[in-house]
Every structure is written in structure tokens, then in C-alpha cells.
XYZ file of C-alpha atoms in Angstrom:
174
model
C 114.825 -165.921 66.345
C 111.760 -167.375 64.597
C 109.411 -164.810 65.840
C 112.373 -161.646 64.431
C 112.307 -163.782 60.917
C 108.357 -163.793 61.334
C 108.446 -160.020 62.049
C 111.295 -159.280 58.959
C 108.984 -161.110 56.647
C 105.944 -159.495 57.866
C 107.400 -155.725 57.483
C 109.164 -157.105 53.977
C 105.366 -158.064 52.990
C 103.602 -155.085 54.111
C 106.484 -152.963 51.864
C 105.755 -154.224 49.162
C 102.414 -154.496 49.312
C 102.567 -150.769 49.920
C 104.652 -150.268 46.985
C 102.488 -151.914 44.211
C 98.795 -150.365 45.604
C 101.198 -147.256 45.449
C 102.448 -148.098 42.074
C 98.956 -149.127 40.310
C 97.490 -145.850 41.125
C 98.834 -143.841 37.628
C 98.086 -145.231 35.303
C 99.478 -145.139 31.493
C 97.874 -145.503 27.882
C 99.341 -145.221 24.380
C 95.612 -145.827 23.050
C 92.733 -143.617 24.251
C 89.824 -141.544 22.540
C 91.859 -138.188 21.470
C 94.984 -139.822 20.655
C 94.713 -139.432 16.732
C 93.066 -135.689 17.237
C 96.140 -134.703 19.620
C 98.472 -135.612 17.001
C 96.791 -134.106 14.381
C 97.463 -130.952 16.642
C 101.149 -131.321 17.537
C 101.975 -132.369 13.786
C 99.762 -128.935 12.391
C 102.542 -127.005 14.844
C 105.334 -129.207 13.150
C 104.201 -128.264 9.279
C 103.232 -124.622 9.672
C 106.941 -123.937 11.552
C 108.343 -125.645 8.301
C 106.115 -123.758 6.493
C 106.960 -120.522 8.314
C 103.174 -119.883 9.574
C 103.670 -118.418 12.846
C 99.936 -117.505 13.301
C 98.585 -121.150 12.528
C 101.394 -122.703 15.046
C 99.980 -119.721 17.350
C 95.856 -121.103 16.764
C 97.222 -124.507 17.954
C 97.685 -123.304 21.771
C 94.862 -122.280 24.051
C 94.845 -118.843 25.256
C 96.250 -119.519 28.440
C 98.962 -121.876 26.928
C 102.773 -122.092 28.485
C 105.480 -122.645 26.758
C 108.838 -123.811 27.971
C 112.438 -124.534 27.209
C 112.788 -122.381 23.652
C 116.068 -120.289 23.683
C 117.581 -122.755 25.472
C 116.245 -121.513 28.686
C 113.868 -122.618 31.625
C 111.647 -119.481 31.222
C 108.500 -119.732 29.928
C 106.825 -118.242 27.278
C 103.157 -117.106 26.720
C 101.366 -117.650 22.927
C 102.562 -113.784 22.723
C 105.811 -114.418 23.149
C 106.200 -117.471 21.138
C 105.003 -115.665 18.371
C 107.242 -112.741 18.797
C 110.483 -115.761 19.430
C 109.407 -117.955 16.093
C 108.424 -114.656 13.960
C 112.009 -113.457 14.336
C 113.715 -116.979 14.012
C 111.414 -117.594 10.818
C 112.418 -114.412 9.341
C 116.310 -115.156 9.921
C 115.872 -119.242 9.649
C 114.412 -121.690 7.378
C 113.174 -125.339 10.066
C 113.163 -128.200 8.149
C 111.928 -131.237 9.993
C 113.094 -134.977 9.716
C 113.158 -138.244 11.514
C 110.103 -137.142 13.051
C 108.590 -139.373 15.780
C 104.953 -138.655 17.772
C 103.805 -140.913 20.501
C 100.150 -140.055 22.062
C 100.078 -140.824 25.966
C 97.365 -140.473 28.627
C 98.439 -140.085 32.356
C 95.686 -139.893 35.164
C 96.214 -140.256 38.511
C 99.631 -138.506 38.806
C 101.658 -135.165 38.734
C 101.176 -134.894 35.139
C 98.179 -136.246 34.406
C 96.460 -135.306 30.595
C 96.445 -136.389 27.291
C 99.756 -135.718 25.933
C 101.855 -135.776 22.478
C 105.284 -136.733 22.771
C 107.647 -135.369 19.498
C 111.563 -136.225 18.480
C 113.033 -135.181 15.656
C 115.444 -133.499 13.810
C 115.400 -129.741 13.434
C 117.737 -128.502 10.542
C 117.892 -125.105 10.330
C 119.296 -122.797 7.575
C 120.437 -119.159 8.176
C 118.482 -117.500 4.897
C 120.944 -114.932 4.689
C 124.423 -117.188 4.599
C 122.987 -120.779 3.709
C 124.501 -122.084 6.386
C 123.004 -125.347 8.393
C 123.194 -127.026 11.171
C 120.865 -130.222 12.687
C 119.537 -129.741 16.023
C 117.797 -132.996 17.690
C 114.529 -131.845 19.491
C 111.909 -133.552 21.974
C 108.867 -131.973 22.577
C 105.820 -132.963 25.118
C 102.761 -130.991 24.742
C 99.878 -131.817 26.891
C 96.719 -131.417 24.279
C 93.310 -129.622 26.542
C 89.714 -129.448 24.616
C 91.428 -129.475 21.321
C 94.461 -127.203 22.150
C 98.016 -127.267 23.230
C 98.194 -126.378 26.780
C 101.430 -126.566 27.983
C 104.350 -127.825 25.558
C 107.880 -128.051 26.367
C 111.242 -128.388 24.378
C 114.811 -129.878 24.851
C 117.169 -129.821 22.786
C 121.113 -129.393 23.357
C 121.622 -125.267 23.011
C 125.653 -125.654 23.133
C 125.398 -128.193 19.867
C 123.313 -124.479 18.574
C 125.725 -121.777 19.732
C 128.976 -124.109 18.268
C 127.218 -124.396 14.923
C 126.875 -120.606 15.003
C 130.721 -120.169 15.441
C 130.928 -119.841 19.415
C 133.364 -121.205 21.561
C 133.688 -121.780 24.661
C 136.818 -120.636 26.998
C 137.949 -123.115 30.264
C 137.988 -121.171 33.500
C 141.614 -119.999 34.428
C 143.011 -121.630 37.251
């Protein structure tokens, strides 16, 4: 019996050993050298979508940039795209932006590893045609490359959207 509680602790041990040398590999920052430069990115985006400046939120990705999650969809996007998808939601839409929140981050050693910007807020959006609003809560994480977003990616709740705009939604029949 004492050498099986021997060999329980020994295996318990060796777990968790495993487990935190596992564990300290990533590693996470909320300080590092670009932090203040990244943001000064993401929050550029932010102010020319209020502003309605599709080409300077364009100069903010790299060339090769992917975007993902706008429509309310998993597809992605190219900068080509997104400018076609915000030039025909700034002609329709006015954004306003509030309750804005930006947190820098630095991952290495993991999946996502990068410098990257995470946003919340509060997109209110106005049809310019009808005045009508509606508030959609956003998150965005864009992971900032050489000065430029490369990848950025939005959530936000598209049902709260398509209710706003007057849609409803049927139950199956049984």
C-alpha cells in the first residue's frame, strides 16, 4: 500500500510539474515597446470610420492584411474588400463610436503569438436616409505587424443588427 501511495504521489508530482513547464512557456504582456504605436494604429481605424475615411482605415492594414467576422460572417475579407464592405455601409450609415476601450497585448510562444490591440465599444449607427439608430456592442483584436494591421477580427451580435433593422425571426414548425 505504501509503495501504490508512493507511486500516486509520484505520477501526481510529475503532472503537475508537466503542467506548469507547459504553462510558463507563453507568455503574456500588457507593457512592451510598440504598445502605444499599435494603438495609435487601431484608434486611426476607429476615427477615420467615424469620420467616414474609408481609404485612411484602408492605409492602416498591410497589403496582405485579413479581415474577419464583418457582415456577421466567418469569411474573410481582403483590404479590397473591406473597402468595397465599409464604402457602401458609409454611404448608407453614419458609425459613431462610444465607450471605447483598447488594451495592447504581446503573446510569444503560442498559437497567436504578436503584438496585438484589443478594442470594445459601442458602435451606433444611423441610417442617413431615415435617421434611424440602433447601438451595436463590438470587440475587435487586430494583431499590429511593422507598423500595420495584419489580421483584425470583429464580433459583435448580428441578430441584435437585423432586429434593429425590422427583421424577425419565425420558430420552425413542428
Amino acid at each position: 500500500m505504501k509503495t501504490f501511495k508512493n507511486a500516486i504521489a509520484l505520477a501526481v508530482m510529475l503532472m503537475v510539474t508537466t503542467l506548469a513547464s507547459t504553462a510558463q512557456e507563453m507568455a503574456v504582456t500588457l507593457e512592451f515597446a510598440n504598445a502605444s504605436k499599435a494603438m495609435e494604429i487601431t484608434q486611426k481605424y476607429t476615427k477615420a470610420l467615424q469620420a467616414g475615411d474609408v481609404a485612411t482605415m484602408n492605409a492602416q492594414f498591410s497589403p496582405g492584411a485579413m479581415i474577419y467576422g464583418l457582415g456577421g460572417g466567418m469569411d474573410s475579407l481582403t483590404v479590397a474588400q473591406h473597402k468595397e464592405y465599409y464604402t457602401t455601409s458609409t454611404n448608407t450609415y453614419k458609425h459613431t463610436l462610444s465607450g471605447e476601450l483598447y488594451l495592447p497585448v504581446k503573446v510569444t510562444d503560442n498559437w497567436n503569438e504578436g503584438e496585438w490591440i484589443l478594442s470594445w465599444g459601442n458602435n451606433t449607427i444611423t441610417d442617413k436616409k431615415t435617421g434611424k439608430t440602433f447601438v451595436v456592442p463590438y470587440h475587435t483584436a487586430s494583431r499590429i505587424v511593422n507598423g500595420k494591421i495584419e489580421f483584425m477580427r470583429y464580433w459583435y451580435d448580428m441578430l441584435h443588427i437585423l432586429q434593429a433593422q425590422g427583421f424577425t425571426i419565425t420558430p420552425p414548425a413542428k
